[in-house]
Amino acid sequence: MNNDHRISPTRTMVTLGLLLSITSSPPLLADDVQIYITPPPNPVPPNVLFVLDESGSMNGTPRTQLITAMQNIINDATMANVNAALLGYTTFSWGGAPRLTAHSGNFMMIGANQATFLTQINNLQALSGTPPVRDLESAVNWFDPNPTFNFTDSTNTTMATPITGAPVNNWCKPNHIVLLSDGSPNSNALPPSANNGINTFRGAACTADALSFNQGGNCAREIAAWALATDLQPGNSWTGTQNITTHTIGFNTNAQTQAFLTSISNAGGGNFYPAANSTQITAAFQAILTTAQQSIPYAYTAPVIPFNQSNAAVSGNRIYVPMFVPTGTSAWGGNLKSYTITTDPITSKIILRDANNNPIIDSNYAFISSQDHWSSTLDGGDPLANGAAAQMGASNVSRKLYTNLNNTLPLSNAANLVKTTNITNADMGVAANATRIDLINWITWNWTAPTPAVGQTAAPSHEGTMGAPIHTHPSVVDYNGNKVIYLPTSEGVLEAIDATTGKELWAFMPKDLLPNILALKTNASATVPGYGLDGPLTIYKIGPTNNPKTMAIVGMRRGGKSYYLLDITDRLNPKFITQITDPAPSTAGDSFDGLGQTWSKAIHSRIFIGNAVKDVLVFGGGYDTDQDNATTRVNDNEGNAIFIVDAANGSLLLKLSNSTTGISGMNNAIPANVIPFDMNRNGVVDRIYAADVGGRIIRIDVPESTSGTLTGGVIADINAAPASAFRRFFNTPEIGYYNRNGVQYLAIMIGTGNQPTPLDTSVKDRFYMIKDPNVWTPPSSYVVVKENSLYDTSANLIQDGNNTQQTAASNSLAAANGWYLDFGSSEKSYSEAVLYNYAVLFTTYSATINNNQSVCQTQGATGVSRFYAVNMTNGAAIFPKLGGNDTLLDINDRSMVLSMNGIPPASNLVFPEGDNGMLGTKVKAMVGLEEVQEWPNQLIPIWWEESINN
């Protein structure tokens, strides 16, 4: 064995036309969406008016349950930033005039006025009739800043509108009415027209029908619709709308009343919630208020997202580049474009060119106007223009969108098509047939936008749009010359795109994601996107070499807790194999118990298991969202395992965890890719390494025959006492081999960074090299390396110190179990390291946000992208040119600032071909397309993955 090389998992090796070596998996990015879209430090509080039923039927238990629910909301700390008011409604007598009571007085912040709210909640009454129509009218008048419509309650107190100040400063503040009723409407006394006796609202006639209880509920829908469509505070210096969204809650109501309340919420742009007790009322209030706080229509300018080679797919001389554009709404748009990879014959620099042979990126590695191979015009630098997105629906042919309805039939069978005759209301999570039909037609490109009202724009079609591949990347499969690109997107589909034309051949949307279509079409304002299938994709082959099957497995990341396994051997007729998920999350010990959000890529490997060597998939247990808000290390109940499944059918073969295999210390989630590798190179995996968000490195030793025993445990814990801070691993460790002067060890190299909070500066993150001395055989016991046994190489004394300091540093390094290197403030490691010839290459990003933006302005972060190259053995600088001085090697040569904007991808090793088409004489280290280092070519094993050839 060569005594200096990178140890890699089993990977398919394919010769590329340009020998562009993608040596590492795409960086596993967590909630880096904060980098793209961050709301102001002081979020805008929504205005929410609770309109509460005080009719006689609320007496006794119903009143008590409503009071309990309201108390729960007022005491909920997450609701503190809501500007609210309480309006009770009933009548003075049965059939009499409405009695409207502003219990809380004017709008006020919940968090600052908890005591007042709690006192006033106890004043809720149970008196006479149920006049929700008059109450809705009064609620709208309360919001309206026009003095003509000022609202005065039944005590003759005039209420102040919450819509105040200059529109340019508060236009983004959302307004919501929450109407709760426990019975059918009555006591409606809106003024009739002088000519025909028809009820009117603000001069417009209302439609009386069975759905509105005829006169009893007449005009309720029209009021809600008017409030949604009307700008209550127009201004010339902004383009927003101060309108009102109306939600309804039916408290122990019958079907007819539920239909009435649903019609109001539909007209008012909100949601209807049935409730039978205080718990369900609380849940409804929480859902409405959470949405109100998240769906703020901030002004937003999308940041420039640089080219990321780690997210692209290469096949031959073509590169397929996924793109997306962050927006201030929940449905982010994406695209996929096809370009050519070339090398400059003089400089050997890699250049991406378009169909006109022009470069596609500028000196800052941002995209410029170009024409991809699937288009006939320039895109003007717009990521969403042209490309595969422009092909979607353009042929006026119904989309072949499949879902897993009948697993005994291929997905391409008519029984598995997403169409109105196959999908039920329950499948879609909607109540009305009309809604289901509208959504299915929209998602399958058969939808025609209704004619807009005067002054309004037409609703957008779904044709020509594609979901965002935020954290996903494409893979290419060659079907005897007919190449297909597979790409998961935040739309919740796995795309199958013809590599020649860019047209969608088919798409797969899991059945359990069908309810997301409503949110996709609504595309409400939001500061986080919908995620859908935003997880890793693995494509692999199993079976005999002369007739193998091609399989695909895709995860969800923030989109959910499942993997979906498909047989894609036939490029036009895919088959659904299984859904890997925890079938009963609340039940311990069942299949896939504790599977978290599926962030970890399923790695295809061969492992001796069940008395035979089998094709398997190995993946980490995923992410536990409890970690989002954790500030100290606590155990997770999701994701703290490693799963091994049958690569043919997805059935569970082995779960490695504290509870199932007795491997102690597996206490935290494992969202990153694990590393199964074959140490003795006999074609069978004999070891697995993994890193968890608790700061542990886990080693599993896998037997290769029945004579061996599976063992494992934690071999490093950077957060064990006396650790100085809570640091977390979200990356896959890199493993290297050292063997000199009788000393040998495996070097485990990994950086830290709490990726769900990229703007956090409370923890100084680090890069670690940890020694595993048990190179060839399992250890007799799994000894835990702690941070205090590592050498702090941050000051670079091994290189920059005086003679005494250098000697002491060398002695400390020799005795230590590895070393660590401090990052700067807010600097985090977002991608795995790459090792070449003892040089450890990795990237970091330091994000900052401007805290002085307008209260209605959200923005992307700015920051510094940095490339590091340090010596594996001691963390010292290894390339003098990084610091700008070609002769002096010091601490400044450890890293360099990159030209690109945004989070940098992992480092990449490239072997450009020479003039004769053979390997050149140089090896280049690149980040994206930015060259950062160069070596003479050496015969050191490098592994890469490009595409699977069928």
Short mmCIF file of N, CA and C in Angstrom, two decimals, residues 109 151 178 365 389 531 581 792 822:
data_model
loop_
_atom_site.label_atom_id
_atom_site.label_comp_id
_atom_site.label_asym_id
_atom_site.label_seq_id
_atom_site.Cartn_x
_atom_site.Cartn_y
_atom_site.Cartn_z
N MET A 109 -49.39 44.65 21.84
CA MET A 109 -48.49 43.51 21.70
C MET A 109 -48.78 42.48 22.78
N PHE A 151 -64.61 52.04 13.51
CA PHE A 151 -65.45 51.11 14.25
C PHE A 151 -65.67 51.61 15.68
N VAL A 178 -59.44 36.40 12.80
CA VAL A 178 -59.70 35.01 13.17
C VAL A 178 -61.12 34.96 13.74
N TYR A 365 -17.07 34.45 -10.66
CA TYR A 365 -17.68 33.12 -10.76
C TYR A 365 -19.20 33.17 -10.63
N ALA A 389 -36.31 24.39 -17.42
CA ALA A 389 -37.56 24.99 -16.94
C ALA A 389 -38.41 25.49 -18.10
N TYR A 531 -39.57 22.61 1.15
CA TYR A 531 -38.39 21.82 0.80
C TYR A 531 -38.68 20.63 -0.12
N THR A 581 -39.22 4.71 5.83
CA THR A 581 -39.64 5.70 6.80
C THR A 581 -39.95 5.02 8.12
N ASP A 792 -3.28 22.37 20.11
CA ASP A 792 -3.82 23.59 19.52
C ASP A 792 -2.77 24.19 18.60
N ASP A 822 -8.26 26.91 15.10
CA ASP A 822 -9.39 27.81 15.31
C ASP A 822 -9.73 28.58 14.04
#
